PDB file of C-alpha atoms in Angstrom:
ATOM      1  CA  MET A 377      -4.289 -77.831  56.736  1.00 91.00           C
ATOM      2  CA  VAL A 378      -5.929 -74.542  57.705  1.00 94.00           C
ATOM      3  CA  LEU A 379      -9.632 -73.774  58.186  1.00 95.00           C
ATOM      4  CA  LEU A 380     -10.790 -70.168  57.893  1.00 95.00           C
ATOM      5  CA  TYR A 381     -14.275 -68.706  58.152  1.00 95.00           C
ATOM      6  CA  LEU A 382     -14.884 -65.720  55.872  1.00 96.00           C
ATOM      7  CA  ASP A 383     -17.699 -63.193  55.687  1.00 95.00           C
ATOM      8  CA  GLU A 384     -18.396 -59.653  54.489  1.00 95.00           C
ATOM      9  CA  LEU A 385     -20.101 -56.725  56.190  1.00 93.00           C
ATOM     10  CA  THR A 386     -21.461 -53.476  54.831  1.00 92.00           C
ATOM     11  CA  TYR A 387     -21.552 -50.469  57.105  1.00 91.00           C
ATOM     12  CA  TYR A 388     -22.963 -47.053  56.411  1.00 87.00           C
ATOM     13  CA  ARG A 389     -22.142 -43.457  57.168  1.00 85.00           C
ATOM     14  CA  ARG A 390     -25.672 -43.179  58.466  1.00 81.00           C
ATOM     15  CA  PRO A 391     -25.824 -44.732  61.923  1.00 78.00           C
ATOM     16  CA  SER A 392     -28.045 -47.740  62.339  1.00 75.00           C
ATOM     17  CA  VAL A 393     -30.922 -47.163  64.699  1.00 71.00           C
ATOM     18  CA  ALA A 394     -30.821 -49.284  67.822  1.00 68.00           C
ATOM     19  CA  ARG A 395     -31.932 -49.235  71.416  1.00 66.00           C
ATOM     20  CA  CYS A 396     -29.922 -46.946  73.602  1.00 62.00           C
ATOM     21  CA  HIS A 397     -30.141 -46.124  77.271  1.00 59.00           C
ATOM     22  CA  GLN A 398     -30.599 -42.707  78.801  1.00 62.00           C
ATOM     23  CA  PRO A 399     -31.152 -41.578  82.363  1.00 63.00           C
ATOM     24  CA  ARG A 400     -34.765 -41.794  83.441  1.00 67.00           C
ATOM     25  CA  GLY A 401     -36.745 -38.864  82.122  1.00 65.00           C
ATOM     26  CA  GLY A 402     -34.006 -37.956  79.626  1.00 62.00           C
ATOM     27  CA  PRO A 403     -34.791 -37.058  76.040  1.00 60.00           C
ATOM     28  CA  GLY A 404     -33.112 -40.148  74.577  1.00 60.00           C
ATOM     29  CA  ALA A 405     -30.540 -40.246  71.831  1.00 61.00           C
ATOM     30  CA  TYR A 406     -31.446 -39.420  68.276  1.00 61.00           C
ATOM     31  CA  ALA A 407     -29.825 -41.074  65.269  1.00 59.00           C
ATOM     32  CA  GLU A 408     -28.542 -38.137  63.252  1.00 60.00           C
ATOM     33  CA  GLN A 409     -28.695 -39.362  59.686  1.00 59.00           C
ATOM     34  CA  GLY A 410     -26.037 -37.322  57.852  1.00 57.00           C
ATOM     35  CA  HIS A 411     -25.292 -38.259  54.243  1.00 61.00           C
ATOM     36  CA  GLY A 412     -25.468 -41.785  52.890  1.00 67.00           C
ATOM     37  CA  ARG A 413     -22.304 -43.701  51.959  1.00 82.00           C
ATOM     38  CA  LYS A 414     -21.291 -47.294  52.452  1.00 88.00           C
ATOM     39  CA  ARG A 415     -18.118 -49.297  52.984  1.00 91.00           C
ATOM     40  CA  ARG A 416     -17.422 -53.033  52.818  1.00 94.00           C
ATOM     41  CA  VAL A 417     -15.322 -55.127  55.184  1.00 95.00           C
ATOM     42  CA  ILE A 418     -14.036 -58.634  54.481  1.00 96.00           C
ATOM     43  CA  GLY A 419     -12.985 -60.674  57.505  1.00 95.00           C
ATOM     44  CA  ALA A 420     -11.571 -64.161  57.973  1.00 95.00           C
ATOM     45  CA  LEU A 421     -10.931 -65.977  61.243  1.00 93.00           C
ATOM     46  CA  GLU A 422      -8.861 -69.122  61.550  1.00 92.00           C
ATOM     47  CA  ALA A 423     -10.648 -71.843  63.464  1.00 89.00           C
ATOM     48  CA  ASN A 424      -7.658 -73.106  65.470  1.00 85.00           C
ATOM     49  CA  ALA A 425      -4.913 -70.756  66.540  1.00 78.00           C
ATOM     50  CA  GLY A 426      -4.208 -68.288  63.758  1.00 76.00           C
ATOM     51  CA  PRO A 427      -4.844 -64.588  63.355  1.00 88.00           C
ATOM     52  CA  TRP A 428      -7.827 -62.498  62.329  1.00 92.00           C
ATOM     53  CA  HIS A 429      -7.498 -61.233  58.745  1.00 94.00           C
ATOM     54  CA  HIS A 430      -9.477 -58.246  57.508  1.00 95.00           C
ATOM     55  CA  GLY A 431      -9.628 -55.601  54.843  1.00 93.00           C
ATOM     56  CA  GLN A 432     -12.006 -52.812  53.984  1.00 92.00           C
ATOM     57  CA  GLY A 433     -12.771 -50.764  50.913  1.00 90.00           C
ATOM     58  CA  ASP A 434     -15.511 -49.173  48.896  1.00 90.00           C
ATOM     59  CA  ARG A 435     -16.342 -52.533  47.308  1.00 87.00           C
ATOM     60  CA  ALA A 436     -16.090 -56.247  48.016  1.00 87.00           C
ATOM     61  CA  GLY A 437     -16.338 -57.402  44.424  1.00 89.00           C
ATOM     62  CA  VAL A 438     -14.380 -59.807  42.262  1.00 92.00           C
ATOM     63  CA  ARG A 439     -11.038 -57.949  42.363  1.00 93.00           C
ATOM     64  CA  GLU A 440     -11.201 -57.342  46.086  1.00 94.00           C
ATOM     65  CA  LEU A 441     -12.060 -60.967  46.845  1.00 93.00           C
ATOM     66  CA  MET A 442      -9.283 -62.242  44.567  1.00 93.00           C
ATOM     67  CA  ARG A 443      -6.795 -59.973  46.350  1.00 93.00           C
ATOM     68  CA  PHE A 444      -8.068 -61.109  49.765  1.00 95.00           C
ATOM     69  CA  TYR A 445      -7.872 -64.825  48.872  1.00 94.00           C
ATOM     70  CA  ARG A 446      -4.320 -64.368  47.531  1.00 93.00           C
ATOM     71  CA  GLY A 447      -3.438 -62.612  50.778  1.00 94.00           C
ATOM     72  CA  LEU A 448      -4.770 -65.595  52.732  1.00 94.00           C
ATOM     73  CA  ALA A 449      -2.674 -67.962  50.592  1.00 94.00           C
ATOM     74  CA  ALA A 450       0.402 -65.805  51.235  1.00 94.00           C
ATOM     75  CA  ALA A 451      -0.298 -65.759  54.982  1.00 94.00           C
ATOM     76  CA  TYR A 452      -0.025 -69.561  55.142  1.00 94.00           C
ATOM     77  CA  PRO A 453       2.897 -70.486  52.840  1.00 93.00           C
ATOM     78  CA  GLU A 454       3.428 -73.869  54.516  1.00 93.00           C
ATOM     79  CA  ALA A 455      -0.200 -74.980  54.272  1.00 93.00           C
ATOM     80  CA  GLU A 456      -0.999 -77.765  51.850  1.00 95.00           C
ATOM     81  CA  THR A 457      -4.689 -76.852  51.864  1.00 95.00           C
ATOM     82  CA  ILE A 458      -6.477 -73.724  53.071  1.00 96.00           C
ATOM     83  CA  TYR A 459     -10.200 -74.326  53.470  1.00 96.00           C
ATOM     84  CA  VAL A 460     -12.298 -71.171  53.398  1.00 96.00           C
ATOM     85  CA  ALA A 461     -15.816 -71.703  54.774  1.00 96.00           C
ATOM     86  CA  GLN A 462     -18.156 -69.007  53.484  1.00 95.00           C
ATOM     87  CA  ASP A 463     -21.736 -68.327  52.551  1.00 93.00           C
ATOM     88  CA  ASN A 464     -23.158 -68.795  49.073  1.00 90.00           C
ATOM     89  CA  TRP A 465     -22.892 -65.206  47.887  1.00 90.00           C
ATOM     90  CA  PRO A 466     -22.598 -65.686  44.098  1.00 91.00           C
ATOM     91  CA  VAL A 467     -19.510 -63.449  43.797  1.00 92.00           C
ATOM     92  CA  HIS A 468     -17.498 -65.986  45.821  1.00 91.00           C
ATOM     93  CA  PHE A 469     -17.879 -68.530  43.042  1.00 90.00           C
ATOM     94  CA  LEU A 470     -17.672 -66.459  39.853  1.00 93.00           C
ATOM     95  CA  PRO A 471     -15.367 -67.939  37.184  1.00 94.00           C
ATOM     96  CA  PRO A 472     -12.738 -65.135  37.412  1.00 94.00           C
ATOM     97  CA  VAL A 473     -12.488 -65.643  41.196  1.00 92.00           C
ATOM     98  CA  LEU A 474     -12.182 -69.416  40.833  1.00 91.00           C
ATOM     99  CA  ALA A 475      -9.653 -69.112  37.999  1.00 92.00           C
ATOM    100  CA  SER A 476      -7.479 -66.662  39.918  1.00 90.00           C
ATOM    101  CA  LEU A 477      -6.775 -69.220  42.624  1.00 88.00           C
ATOM    102  CA  GLU A 478      -5.923 -72.211  40.464  1.00 90.00           C
ATOM    103  CA  GLY A 479      -2.605 -73.558  41.635  1.00 90.00           C
ATOM    104  CA  THR A 480      -3.051 -72.157  45.146  1.00 92.00           C
ATOM    105  CA  PRO A 481      -3.956 -74.206  48.210  1.00 95.00           C
ATOM    106  CA  VAL A 482      -7.243 -72.309  48.722  1.00 94.00           C
ATOM    107  CA  ARG A 483     -10.395 -74.473  48.610  1.00 93.00           C
ATOM    108  CA  TRP A 484     -13.959 -73.385  49.326  1.00 90.00           C
ATOM    109  CA  LEU A 485     -16.482 -74.867  51.699  1.00 93.00           C
ATOM    110  CA  ARG A 486     -20.034 -73.655  51.162  1.00 93.00           C
ATOM    111  CA  LEU A 487     -22.004 -72.894  54.284  1.00 94.00           C
ATOM    112  CA  PRO A 488     -25.801 -73.254  54.209  1.00 91.00           C
ATOM    113  CA  THR A 489     -27.776 -70.412  52.670  1.00 85.00           C
ATOM    114  CA  TYR A 490     -29.427 -68.021  55.127  1.00 86.00           C
ATOM    115  CA  ALA A 491     -27.675 -69.605  58.108  1.00 88.00           C
ATOM    116  CA  PRO A 492     -25.403 -66.950  59.663  1.00 87.00           C
ATOM    117  CA  TRP A 493     -25.131 -68.960  62.892  1.00 89.00           C
ATOM    118  CA  THR A 494     -22.887 -71.426  60.996  1.00 92.00           C
ATOM    119  CA  ASN A 495     -20.278 -68.715  60.376  1.00 94.00           C
ATOM    120  CA  PRO A 496     -18.417 -67.417  63.450  1.00 92.00           C
ATOM    121  CA  VAL A 497     -17.399 -64.237  61.617  1.00 93.00           C
ATOM    122  CA  ALA A 498     -21.063 -63.199  61.726  1.00 93.00           C
ATOM    123  CA  LYS A 499     -20.630 -63.024  65.510  1.00 92.00           C
ATOM    124  CA  VAL A 500     -17.681 -60.661  65.043  1.00 93.00           C
ATOM    125  CA  TRP A 501     -19.973 -58.371  63.057  1.00 93.00           C
ATOM    126  CA  ARG A 502     -22.649 -58.806  65.728  1.00 91.00           C
ATOM    127  CA  GLN A 503     -20.144 -57.464  68.270  1.00 91.00           C
ATOM    128  CA  LEU A 504     -18.921 -54.598  66.059  1.00 92.00           C
ATOM    129  CA  LYS A 505     -22.396 -53.214  65.418  1.00 90.00           C
ATOM    130  CA  PRO A 506     -23.466 -52.331  68.981  1.00 86.00           C
ATOM    131  CA  GLU A 507     -19.966 -51.282  70.024  1.00 88.00           C
ATOM    132  CA  LEU A 508     -19.424 -48.880  67.139  1.00 89.00           C
ATOM    133  CA  LEU A 509     -21.973 -48.749  64.329  1.00 88.00           C
ATOM    134  CA  HIS A 510     -25.323 -48.368  66.136  1.00 84.00           C
ATOM    135  CA  GLN A 511     -26.131 -44.751  66.978  1.00 79.00           C
ATOM    136  CA  HIS A 512     -22.570 -43.615  66.128  1.00 80.00           C
ATOM    137  CA  ASP A 513     -21.590 -39.943  66.099  1.00 81.00           C
ATOM    138  CA  TYR A 514     -19.661 -40.043  62.805  1.00 83.00           C
ATOM    139  CA  GLN A 515     -22.559 -39.130  60.488  1.00 80.00           C
ATOM    140  CA  ASP A 516     -20.648 -36.055  59.261  1.00 81.00           C
ATOM    141  CA  ASP A 517     -17.150 -37.560  59.579  1.00 87.00           C
ATOM    142  CA  TRP A 518     -16.806 -40.351  57.007  1.00 87.00           C
ATOM    143  CA  ALA A 519     -13.015 -40.613  57.411  1.00 92.00           C
ATOM    144  CA  GLY A 520     -13.427 -40.720  61.184  1.00 93.00           C
ATOM    145  CA  LEU A 521     -15.912 -43.609  60.966  1.00 92.00           C
ATOM    146  CA  GLN A 522     -13.632 -45.558  58.615  1.00 93.00           C
ATOM    147  CA  GLY A 523     -10.710 -44.986  60.999  1.00 95.00           C
ATOM    148  CA  ALA A 524     -12.768 -46.056  64.008  1.00 95.00           C
ATOM    149  CA  VAL A 525     -13.836 -49.275  62.254  1.00 95.00           C
ATOM    150  CA  GLU A 526     -10.234 -49.993  61.224  1.00 96.00           C
ATOM    151  CA  GLN A 527      -9.060 -49.384  64.791  1.00 95.00           C
ATOM    152  CA  TRP A 528     -11.773 -51.741  66.110  1.00 94.00           C
ATOM    153  CA  LEU A 529     -10.759 -54.442  63.612  1.00 94.00           C
ATOM    154  CA  GLN A 530      -7.070 -54.075  64.480  1.00 94.00           C
ATOM    155  CA  GLN A 531      -7.871 -54.260  68.180  1.00 92.00           C
ATOM    156  CA  ALA A 532      -9.803 -57.470  67.531  1.00 90.00           C
ATOM    157  CA  ALA A 533      -6.749 -58.805  65.686  1.00 91.00           C
ATOM    158  CA  GLN A 534      -4.583 -58.139  68.760  1.00 91.00           C
ATOM    159  CA  ASP A 535      -6.345 -60.865  70.733  1.00 87.00           C
ATOM    160  CA  PRO A 536      -7.460 -63.631  68.345  1.00 83.00           C
ATOM    161  CA  GLU A 537      -7.860 -66.053  71.267  1.00 84.00           C
ATOM    162  CA  GLU A 538     -10.535 -63.857  72.830  1.00 85.00           C
ATOM    163  CA  LEU A 539     -12.155 -63.444  69.428  1.00 85.00           C
ATOM    164  CA  ARG A 540     -12.309 -67.231  69.017  1.00 84.00           C
ATOM    165  CA  ARG A 541     -13.745 -67.567  72.530  1.00 85.00           C
ATOM    166  CA  TYR A 542     -16.427 -64.972  71.765  1.00 85.00           C
ATOM    167  CA  THR A 543     -17.375 -66.637  68.478  1.00 87.00           C
ATOM    168  CA  GLY A 544     -17.529 -70.096  70.022  1.00 83.00           C
ATOM    169  CA  LEU A 545     -14.523 -71.533  68.173  1.00 81.00           C
ATOM    170  CA  LYS A 546     -12.671 -71.960  71.449  1.00 74.00           C
ATOM    171  CA  ARG A 547     -14.262 -73.030  74.693  1.00 66.00           C
ATOM    172  CA  ARG A 548     -13.403 -71.501  77.994  1.00 58.00           C
ATOM    173  CA  ARG A 549     -11.462 -73.820  80.198  1.00 58.00           C
ATOM    174  CA  ARG A 550     -13.392 -75.180  83.099  1.00 57.00           C
ATOM    175  CA  LYS A 551     -11.773 -75.970  86.374  1.00 58.00           C
ATOM    176  CA  LYS A 552     -11.616 -79.652  87.061  1.00 58.00           C
ATOM    177  CA  ARG A 553     -13.645 -80.600  90.033  1.00 60.00           C
ATOM    178  CA  CYS A 554     -12.252 -83.155  92.360  1.00 57.00           C
ATOM    179  CA  LEU A 555     -14.554 -85.033  94.627  1.00 59.00           C
ATOM    180  CA  LYS A 556     -13.308 -84.875  98.167  1.00 58.00           C
ATOM    181  CA  PRO A 557     -13.501 -88.111 100.105  1.00 59.00           C
ATOM    182  CA  LYS A 558     -15.794 -87.995 103.126  1.00 57.00           C
TER     183      LYS A 558
END
């Protein structure tokens, strides 16, 4: 049995405005807006010891989700059941999506509506935004921004243990304290 958490993120060519720090008396950083475009990322993180799965494209619609779910099924050929915990975005449960996975081990678990704290992948997005997407300098370099996001996602995939620690799926080990006799 495998448990995966799945979520989607939309990022934009226009940098998101956020707090930034400048030396005292400095002019501050301005969010140069550039032209508007958007890109979607789908990410899934295994709860126990598996890898981080991700994909990005111009859409995260029915076809893209079906392809992603099939990729998850292929990644775990020995699994009898693959539970995918995700939010209640209606596209997740459209008839073509459900029909495409009949006969596969993929099963859905619905997370509560408007409760991102129940999905650890939301914390991955929360880390990506300040590290790369807030106040970014790629407003006129769409390919550069897409490459930077892909590089960030691949780097996250290099250390899934740290990603699970950050998201709260894995606790840090505490040193055992021994009481010394007096």
